[in-house]
XYZ file of N, CA, C and O in Angstrom:
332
model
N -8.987 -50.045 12.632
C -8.539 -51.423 12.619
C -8.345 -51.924 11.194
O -7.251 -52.395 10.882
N -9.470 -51.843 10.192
C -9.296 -52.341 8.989
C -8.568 -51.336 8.400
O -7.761 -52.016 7.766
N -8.309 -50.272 8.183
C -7.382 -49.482 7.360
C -6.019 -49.528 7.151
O -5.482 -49.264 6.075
N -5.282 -49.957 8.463
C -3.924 -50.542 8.384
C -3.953 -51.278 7.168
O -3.407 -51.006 6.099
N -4.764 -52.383 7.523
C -4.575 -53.908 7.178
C -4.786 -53.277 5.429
O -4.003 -53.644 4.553
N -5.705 -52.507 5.193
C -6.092 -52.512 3.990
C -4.910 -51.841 3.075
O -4.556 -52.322 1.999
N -4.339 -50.632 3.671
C -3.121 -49.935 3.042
C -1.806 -51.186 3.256
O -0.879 -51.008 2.466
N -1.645 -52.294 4.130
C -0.632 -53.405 3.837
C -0.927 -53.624 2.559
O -0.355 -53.241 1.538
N -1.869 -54.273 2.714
C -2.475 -55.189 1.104
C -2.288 -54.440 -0.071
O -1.973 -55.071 -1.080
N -2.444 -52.973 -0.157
C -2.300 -52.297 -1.714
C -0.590 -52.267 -1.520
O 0.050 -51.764 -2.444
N -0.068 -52.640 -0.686
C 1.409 -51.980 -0.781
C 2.016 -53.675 -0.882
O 2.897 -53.900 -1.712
N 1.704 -54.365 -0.353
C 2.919 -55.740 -0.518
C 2.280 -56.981 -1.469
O 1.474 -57.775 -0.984
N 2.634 -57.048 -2.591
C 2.254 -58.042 -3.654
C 2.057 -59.168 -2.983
O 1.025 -59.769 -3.286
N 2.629 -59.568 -2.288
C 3.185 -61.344 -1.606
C 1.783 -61.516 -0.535
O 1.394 -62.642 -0.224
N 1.221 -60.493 -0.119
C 0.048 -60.478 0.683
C -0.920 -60.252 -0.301
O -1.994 -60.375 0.288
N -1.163 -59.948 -1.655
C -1.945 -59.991 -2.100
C -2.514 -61.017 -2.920
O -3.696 -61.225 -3.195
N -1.146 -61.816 -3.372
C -0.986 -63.450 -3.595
C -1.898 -64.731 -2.591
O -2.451 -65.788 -2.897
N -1.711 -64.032 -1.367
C -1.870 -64.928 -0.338
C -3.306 -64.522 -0.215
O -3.963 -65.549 -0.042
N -4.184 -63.309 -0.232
C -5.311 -63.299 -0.157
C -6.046 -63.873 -1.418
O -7.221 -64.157 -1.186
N -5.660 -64.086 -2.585
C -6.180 -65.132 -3.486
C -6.606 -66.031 -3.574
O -7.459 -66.399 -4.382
N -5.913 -66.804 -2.441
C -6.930 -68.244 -2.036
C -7.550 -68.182 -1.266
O -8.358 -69.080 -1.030
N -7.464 -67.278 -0.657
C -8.636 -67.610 0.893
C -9.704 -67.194 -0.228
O -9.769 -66.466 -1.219
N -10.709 -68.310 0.693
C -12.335 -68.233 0.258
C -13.108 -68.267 1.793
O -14.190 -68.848 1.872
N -12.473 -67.581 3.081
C -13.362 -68.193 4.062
C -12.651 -66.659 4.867
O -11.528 -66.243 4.583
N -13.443 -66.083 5.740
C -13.278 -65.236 6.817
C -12.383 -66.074 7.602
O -11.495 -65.355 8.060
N -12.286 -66.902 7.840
C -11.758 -67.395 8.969
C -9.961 -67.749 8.389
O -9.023 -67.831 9.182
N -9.829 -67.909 6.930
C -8.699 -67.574 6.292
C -8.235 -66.575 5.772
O -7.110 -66.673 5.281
N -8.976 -65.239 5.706
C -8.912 -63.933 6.136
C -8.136 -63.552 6.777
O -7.124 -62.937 6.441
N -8.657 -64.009 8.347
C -8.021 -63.227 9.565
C -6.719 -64.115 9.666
O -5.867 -63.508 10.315
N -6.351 -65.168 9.302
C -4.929 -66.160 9.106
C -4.082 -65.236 8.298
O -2.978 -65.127 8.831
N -4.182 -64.605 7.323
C -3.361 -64.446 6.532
C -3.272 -62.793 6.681
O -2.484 -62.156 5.982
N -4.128 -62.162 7.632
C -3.816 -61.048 8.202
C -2.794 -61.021 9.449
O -1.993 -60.119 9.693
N -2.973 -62.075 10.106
C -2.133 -62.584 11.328
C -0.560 -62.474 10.723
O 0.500 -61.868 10.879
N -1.264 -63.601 9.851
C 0.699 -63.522 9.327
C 1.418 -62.068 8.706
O 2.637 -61.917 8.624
N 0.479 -61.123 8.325
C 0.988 -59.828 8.069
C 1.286 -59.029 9.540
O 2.030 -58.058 9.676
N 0.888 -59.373 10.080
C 1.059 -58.809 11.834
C -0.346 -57.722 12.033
O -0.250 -56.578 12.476
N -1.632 -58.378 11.598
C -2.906 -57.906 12.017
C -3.197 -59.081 12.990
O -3.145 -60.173 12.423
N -3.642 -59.155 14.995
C -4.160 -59.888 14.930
C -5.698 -59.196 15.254
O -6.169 -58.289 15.939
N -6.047 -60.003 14.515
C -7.861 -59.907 13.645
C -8.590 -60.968 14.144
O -7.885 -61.919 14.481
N -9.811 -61.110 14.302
C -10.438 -62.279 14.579
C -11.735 -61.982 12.499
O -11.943 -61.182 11.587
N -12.075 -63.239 12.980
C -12.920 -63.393 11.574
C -13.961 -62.415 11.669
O -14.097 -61.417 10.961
N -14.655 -62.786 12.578
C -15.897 -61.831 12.717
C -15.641 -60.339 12.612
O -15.850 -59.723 11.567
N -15.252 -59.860 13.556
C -14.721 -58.629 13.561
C -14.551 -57.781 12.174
O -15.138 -56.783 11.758
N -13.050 -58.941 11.392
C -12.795 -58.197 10.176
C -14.361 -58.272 9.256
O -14.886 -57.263 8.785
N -14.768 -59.256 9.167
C -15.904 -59.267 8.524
C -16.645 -57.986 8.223
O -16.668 -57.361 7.163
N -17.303 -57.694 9.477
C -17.976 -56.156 10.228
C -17.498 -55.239 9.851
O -18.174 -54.214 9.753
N -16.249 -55.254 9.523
C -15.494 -54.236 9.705
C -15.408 -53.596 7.641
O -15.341 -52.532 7.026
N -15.450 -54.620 7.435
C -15.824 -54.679 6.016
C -17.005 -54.503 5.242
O -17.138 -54.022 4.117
N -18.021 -55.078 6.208
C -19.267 -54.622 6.490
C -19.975 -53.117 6.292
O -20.757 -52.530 5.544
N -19.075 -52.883 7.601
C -19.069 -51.093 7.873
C -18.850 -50.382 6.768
O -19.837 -49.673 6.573
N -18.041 -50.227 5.955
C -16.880 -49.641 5.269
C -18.139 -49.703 3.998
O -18.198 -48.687 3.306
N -19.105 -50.802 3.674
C -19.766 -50.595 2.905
C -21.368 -49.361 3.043
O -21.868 -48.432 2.408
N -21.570 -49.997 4.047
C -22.539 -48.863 5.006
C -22.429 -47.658 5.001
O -23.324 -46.887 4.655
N -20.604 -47.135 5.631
C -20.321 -46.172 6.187
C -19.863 -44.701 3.926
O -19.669 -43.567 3.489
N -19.977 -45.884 3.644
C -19.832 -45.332 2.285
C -21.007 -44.662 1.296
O -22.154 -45.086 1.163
N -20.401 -43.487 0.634
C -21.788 -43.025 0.061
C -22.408 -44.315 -1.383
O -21.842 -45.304 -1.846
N -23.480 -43.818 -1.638
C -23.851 -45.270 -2.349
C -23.284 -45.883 -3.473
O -23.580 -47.057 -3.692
N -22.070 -44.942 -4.664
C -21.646 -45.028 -5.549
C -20.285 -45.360 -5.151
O -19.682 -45.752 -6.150
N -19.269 -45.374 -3.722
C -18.883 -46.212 -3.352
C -19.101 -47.585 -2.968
O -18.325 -48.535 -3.076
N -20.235 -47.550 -2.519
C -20.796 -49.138 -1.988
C -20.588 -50.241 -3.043
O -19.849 -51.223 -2.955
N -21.483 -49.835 -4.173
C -21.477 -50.174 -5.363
C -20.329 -50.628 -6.138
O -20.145 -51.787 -6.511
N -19.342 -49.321 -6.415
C -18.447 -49.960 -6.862
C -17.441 -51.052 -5.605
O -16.743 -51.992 -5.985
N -17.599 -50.632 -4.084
C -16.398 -51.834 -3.503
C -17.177 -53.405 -3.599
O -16.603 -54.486 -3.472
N -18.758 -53.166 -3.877
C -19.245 -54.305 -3.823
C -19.041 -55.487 -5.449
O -18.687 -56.664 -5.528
N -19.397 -54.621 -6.374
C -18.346 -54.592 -7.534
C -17.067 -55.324 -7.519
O -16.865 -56.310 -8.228
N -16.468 -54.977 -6.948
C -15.159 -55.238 -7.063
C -14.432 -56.868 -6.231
O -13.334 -57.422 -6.188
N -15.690 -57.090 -5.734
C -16.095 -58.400 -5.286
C -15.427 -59.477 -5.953
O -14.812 -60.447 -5.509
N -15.804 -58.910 -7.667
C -15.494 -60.051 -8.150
C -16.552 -61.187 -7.998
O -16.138 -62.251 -8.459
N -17.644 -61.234 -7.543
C -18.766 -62.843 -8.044
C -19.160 -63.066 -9.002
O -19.971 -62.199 -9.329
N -19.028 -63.889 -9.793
C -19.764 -64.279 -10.972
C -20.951 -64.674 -10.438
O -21.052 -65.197 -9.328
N -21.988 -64.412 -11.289
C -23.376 -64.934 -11.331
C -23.652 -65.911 -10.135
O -24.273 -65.647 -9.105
N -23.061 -67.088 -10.489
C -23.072 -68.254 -9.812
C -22.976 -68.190 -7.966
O -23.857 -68.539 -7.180
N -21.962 -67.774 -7.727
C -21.857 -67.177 -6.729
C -22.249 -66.571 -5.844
O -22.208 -66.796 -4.634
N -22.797 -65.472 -6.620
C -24.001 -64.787 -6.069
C -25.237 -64.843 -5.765
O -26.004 -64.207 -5.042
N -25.312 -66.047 -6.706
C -26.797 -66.454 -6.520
C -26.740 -67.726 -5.598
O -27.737 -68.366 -5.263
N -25.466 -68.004 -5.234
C -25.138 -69.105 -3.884
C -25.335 -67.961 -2.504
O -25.865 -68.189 -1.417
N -24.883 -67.051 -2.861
C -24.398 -66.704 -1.683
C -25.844 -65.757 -1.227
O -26.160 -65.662 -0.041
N -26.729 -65.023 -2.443
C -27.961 -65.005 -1.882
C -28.852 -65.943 -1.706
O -29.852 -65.486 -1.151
N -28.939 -67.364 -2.004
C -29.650 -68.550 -1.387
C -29.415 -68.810 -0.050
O -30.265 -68.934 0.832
N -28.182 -68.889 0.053
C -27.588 -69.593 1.881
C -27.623 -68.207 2.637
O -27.629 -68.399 3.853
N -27.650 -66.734 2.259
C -27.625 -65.470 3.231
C -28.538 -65.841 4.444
O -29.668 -66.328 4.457
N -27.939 -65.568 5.176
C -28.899 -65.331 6.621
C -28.818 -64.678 7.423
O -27.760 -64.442 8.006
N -30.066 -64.122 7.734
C -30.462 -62.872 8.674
C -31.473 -63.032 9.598
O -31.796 -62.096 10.329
C-alpha cells in the first residue's frame, strides 16, 4: 500500500510541493487522494509506522532522521506522545 504512494512522491515534484504543507495525517491522506492513493489517515500512519519497525536499525534511524524535527518539535511531540 505505502510503496506505490512512496515511489509517486520521489518521481513527481508537484506532489512533493504539496506534501510540504501538510502538518497533519489527516492532510496526508488528502493529498495522497489527490495523487490517486485512496488512503485513510490512520492506516497511512501505520503504515509508516511499520516501515520503521520492519527496518534494520541503521535504517530506522536514518528514515527517522530524515524527519526533519528541530529540537522544538520533538520535544512537543515527545510531551503530547501517547500510548
Amino acid at each position: 500500500m505505502i510503496e506505490p504512494f512512496l515511489q509517486a512522491v520521489r518521481s513527481n515534484e508537484e506532489l512533493q510541493r504539496e506534501l510540504r504543507s501538510v502538518t497533519t495525517a489527516a492532510g496526508l491522506a488528502e493529498v495522497a487522494a489527490r495523487a490517486g492513493f485512496a488512503m485513510e489517515a490512520g492506516p497511512l500512519v501505520k503504515a509508516f509506522a511499520q516501515l520503521l519497525v520492519e527496518g534494520d536499525d541503521a535504517l530506522a534511524v536514518r528514515n527517522f532522521d530524515n524527519l526533519g524535527w528541530d529540537v522544538g518539535e520533538l520535544a512537543w511531540a515527545l510531551k503530547t506522545w501517547e500510548s
